[in-house]
Amino acid sequence: MAYSYDSENIFAKILRGDIPNDTVAESEYSLAFRDINPAAPEHILVIPKQAYVNFDHFGAEASDAEIVDFNRMLAKITREVGVAQVAGGEGYRLITNAGSHGVQDVPHFHMHIIGGRQLGRMIST
Ligand code: DGP
């Protein structure tokens, strides 16, 4: 079993600098930017810079340093944009979609940080 990565996906183009993005944070291994179609006042995507298709790919093949960096960035952003309770916020949701059943549109692993309003229940169907 092997993962195959489409290097023409939109986030690969963002990482190459081919298309612009609204960057929130950047580190050695990760990039965070605002979602083009926000579902809430705060809707940020965090992606690894290396080519991973989805969460299980990232978890299987990323280095410990990449995984730690990614998680630290996620947590830092929840505080910096003020949705974390420790930063005075009311909370947030992290979502990652994988494959067709997960309704993943962009085949480069990403985590959504969504907050800034009261969200509904997680599963609608
Ligand atoms: P998903 O279904 O989890 O693969 O969601 C992909 C998200 O990516 C979706 O919320 C919209 C966002 N998105 C798609 N194209 C672009 C883009 O060109 N720029 C930015 N910033 N976000 C994008």
CSV table of C-alpha atoms and ligand atoms in Angstrom, one decimal:
chain,number,residue,atom,x,y,z
A,1,MET,CA,0.0,0.0,0.0
A,2,ALA,CA,1.4,3.4,-1.0
A,3,TYR,CA,0.1,6.9,-0.8
A,4,SER,CA,0.0,8.9,-4.0
A,5,TYR,CA,0.1,12.7,-3.9
A,6,ASP,CA,-1.1,15.1,-6.6
A,7,SER,CA,1.4,17.9,-6.7
A,8,GLU,CA,-1.0,20.0,-8.7
A,9,ASN,CA,-3.5,20.4,-5.8
A,10,ILE,CA,-4.3,23.9,-4.7
A,11,PHE,CA,-2.4,23.8,-1.4
A,12,ALA,CA,0.7,22.5,-3.2
A,13,LYS,CA,0.4,25.6,-5.4
A,14,ILE,CA,0.1,27.8,-2.3
A,15,LEU,CA,3.2,26.2,-0.8
A,16,ARG,CA,5.1,26.8,-4.1
A,17,GLY,CA,4.0,30.5,-4.0
A,18,ASP,CA,2.1,30.0,-7.3
A,19,ILE,CA,-1.1,31.4,-5.7
A,20,PRO,CA,-1.4,33.9,-2.8
A,21,ASN,CA,-2.8,33.1,0.6
A,22,ASP,CA,-3.6,35.0,3.8
A,23,THR,CA,-0.9,33.6,6.1
A,24,VAL,CA,-1.6,33.5,9.8
A,25,ALA,CA,1.6,31.7,10.9
A,26,GLU,CA,4.6,29.9,9.3
A,27,SER,CA,7.2,27.6,10.8
A,28,GLU,CA,9.9,25.3,9.4
A,29,TYR,CA,7.4,22.5,8.8
A,30,SER,CA,4.0,24.0,8.7
A,31,LEU,CA,1.9,26.8,7.2
A,32,ALA,CA,-1.4,28.3,8.5
A,33,PHE,CA,-3.6,30.5,6.4
A,34,ARG,CA,-7.2,31.7,6.3
A,35,ASP,CA,-9.8,29.5,4.5
A,36,ILE,CA,-11.0,31.2,1.3
A,37,ASN,CA,-14.6,30.2,2.1
A,38,PRO,CA,-14.9,30.7,5.9
A,39,ALA,CA,-17.5,28.8,7.8
A,40,ALA,CA,-17.2,31.0,10.9
A,41,PRO,CA,-15.5,34.2,11.9
A,42,GLU,CA,-12.3,32.3,12.5
A,43,HIS,CA,-11.6,29.6,9.9
A,44,ILE,CA,-7.9,28.8,9.5
A,45,LEU,CA,-6.2,25.9,7.7
A,46,VAL,CA,-3.0,24.4,9.0
A,47,ILE,CA,-1.0,22.3,6.6
A,48,PRO,CA,2.4,20.5,6.7
A,49,LYS,CA,4.8,21.8,4.1
A,50,GLN,CA,5.8,18.3,2.9
A,51,ALA,CA,3.5,16.3,0.6
A,52,TYR,CA,1.0,14.3,2.7
A,53,VAL,CA,-2.4,13.4,1.3
A,54,ASN,CA,-4.3,13.1,4.5
A,55,PHE,CA,-4.1,12.5,8.2
A,56,ASP,CA,-3.3,8.8,8.1
A,57,HIS,CA,-0.5,9.5,5.6
A,58,PHE,CA,0.9,12.3,7.8
A,59,GLY,CA,0.7,10.1,10.9
A,60,ALA,CA,2.4,7.2,9.2
A,61,GLU,CA,5.3,9.0,7.4
A,62,ALA,CA,5.9,12.4,8.9
A,63,SER,CA,8.9,12.8,11.2
A,64,ASP,CA,8.4,13.4,14.9
A,65,ALA,CA,9.6,17.0,14.4
A,66,GLU,CA,6.9,17.6,11.7
A,67,ILE,CA,4.2,16.2,13.9
A,68,VAL,CA,5.2,18.1,16.9
A,69,ASP,CA,5.6,21.3,14.9
A,70,PHE,CA,2.1,20.9,13.3
A,71,ASN,CA,0.4,20.3,16.7
A,72,ARG,CA,2.2,23.2,18.4
A,73,MET,CA,1.1,25.5,15.6
A,74,LEU,CA,-2.5,24.4,15.8
A,75,ALA,CA,-2.5,25.0,19.5
A,76,LYS,CA,-0.7,28.4,19.2
A,77,ILE,CA,-3.2,29.7,16.7
A,78,THR,CA,-6.2,28.8,18.8
A,79,ARG,CA,-4.7,31.0,21.5
A,80,GLU,CA,-3.5,33.8,19.1
A,81,VAL,CA,-6.8,34.3,17.3
A,82,GLY,CA,-8.6,34.2,20.7
A,83,VAL,CA,-10.8,31.2,20.4
A,84,ALA,CA,-9.1,29.1,23.1
A,85,GLN,CA,-10.7,29.5,26.5
A,86,VAL,CA,-7.3,30.2,28.0
A,87,ALA,CA,-7.2,33.3,25.7
A,88,GLY,CA,-10.6,34.5,26.6
A,89,GLY,CA,-12.5,32.6,23.8
A,90,GLU,CA,-15.5,30.4,23.9
A,91,GLY,CA,-13.9,27.4,22.2
A,92,TYR,CA,-13.4,26.0,18.7
A,93,ARG,CA,-13.5,22.9,16.6
A,94,LEU,CA,-10.7,21.0,14.8
A,95,ILE,CA,-11.7,19.1,11.7
A,96,THR,CA,-9.8,17.1,9.2
A,97,ASN,CA,-11.5,15.5,6.2
A,98,ALA,CA,-10.1,12.4,4.4
A,99,GLY,CA,-11.2,10.8,1.2
A,100,SER,CA,-14.6,10.7,-0.4
A,101,HIS,CA,-16.6,9.6,2.7
A,102,GLY,CA,-14.9,12.4,4.7
A,103,VAL,CA,-15.7,14.9,1.9
A,104,GLN,CA,-12.1,16.0,1.4
A,105,ASP,CA,-11.9,18.5,-1.4
A,106,VAL,CA,-8.1,19.3,-1.4
A,107,PRO,CA,-5.8,16.3,-1.3
A,108,HIS,CA,-3.1,17.8,0.8
A,109,PHE,CA,-3.5,17.1,4.6
A,110,HIS,CA,-5.0,20.0,6.4
A,111,MET,CA,-6.7,20.7,9.7
A,112,HIS,CA,-9.5,23.2,9.9
A,113,ILE,CA,-9.6,25.5,13.0
A,114,ILE,CA,-13.2,26.8,13.2
A,115,GLY,CA,-14.5,29.2,15.8
A,116,GLY,CA,-15.7,32.6,16.7
A,117,ARG,CA,-19.4,31.7,16.8
A,118,GLN,CA,-21.6,29.0,18.3
A,119,LEU,CA,-21.2,25.9,16.2
A,120,GLY,CA,-23.9,23.3,15.6
A,121,ARG,CA,-23.6,19.6,16.5
A,122,MET,CA,-20.7,17.9,14.7
A,123,ILE,CA,-22.5,15.4,12.5
A,124,SER,CA,-25.4,16.5,10.5
A,125,THR,CA,-26.0,13.4,8.4
B,1,DGP,P1,-11.7,20.0,2.6
B,1,DGP,O1,-13.1,19.6,2.2
B,1,DGP,O2,-11.4,19.7,4.1
B,1,DGP,O3,-10.7,19.5,1.7
B,1,DGP,O4,-11.7,21.6,2.6
B,1,DGP,C1,-10.9,22.4,1.8
B,1,DGP,C2,-10.9,23.8,2.2
B,1,DGP,O5,-10.0,24.5,1.5
B,1,DGP,C3,-12.3,24.5,2.0
B,1,DGP,O6,-12.8,24.9,3.2
B,1,DGP,C4,-12.0,25.7,1.1
B,1,DGP,C5,-10.5,25.8,1.2
B,1,DGP,N1,-9.8,26.3,0.0
B,1,DGP,C6,-10.0,25.8,-1.3
B,1,DGP,N2,-9.2,26.4,-2.1
B,1,DGP,C7,-8.6,27.4,-1.4
B,1,DGP,C8,-7.7,28.4,-1.8
B,1,DGP,O7,-7.3,28.6,-3.0
B,1,DGP,N3,-7.2,29.2,-0.8
B,1,DGP,C9,-7.6,29.1,0.5
B,1,DGP,N4,-7.2,29.9,1.4
B,1,DGP,N5,-8.5,28.1,0.9
B,1,DGP,C10,-9.0,27.3,-0.1
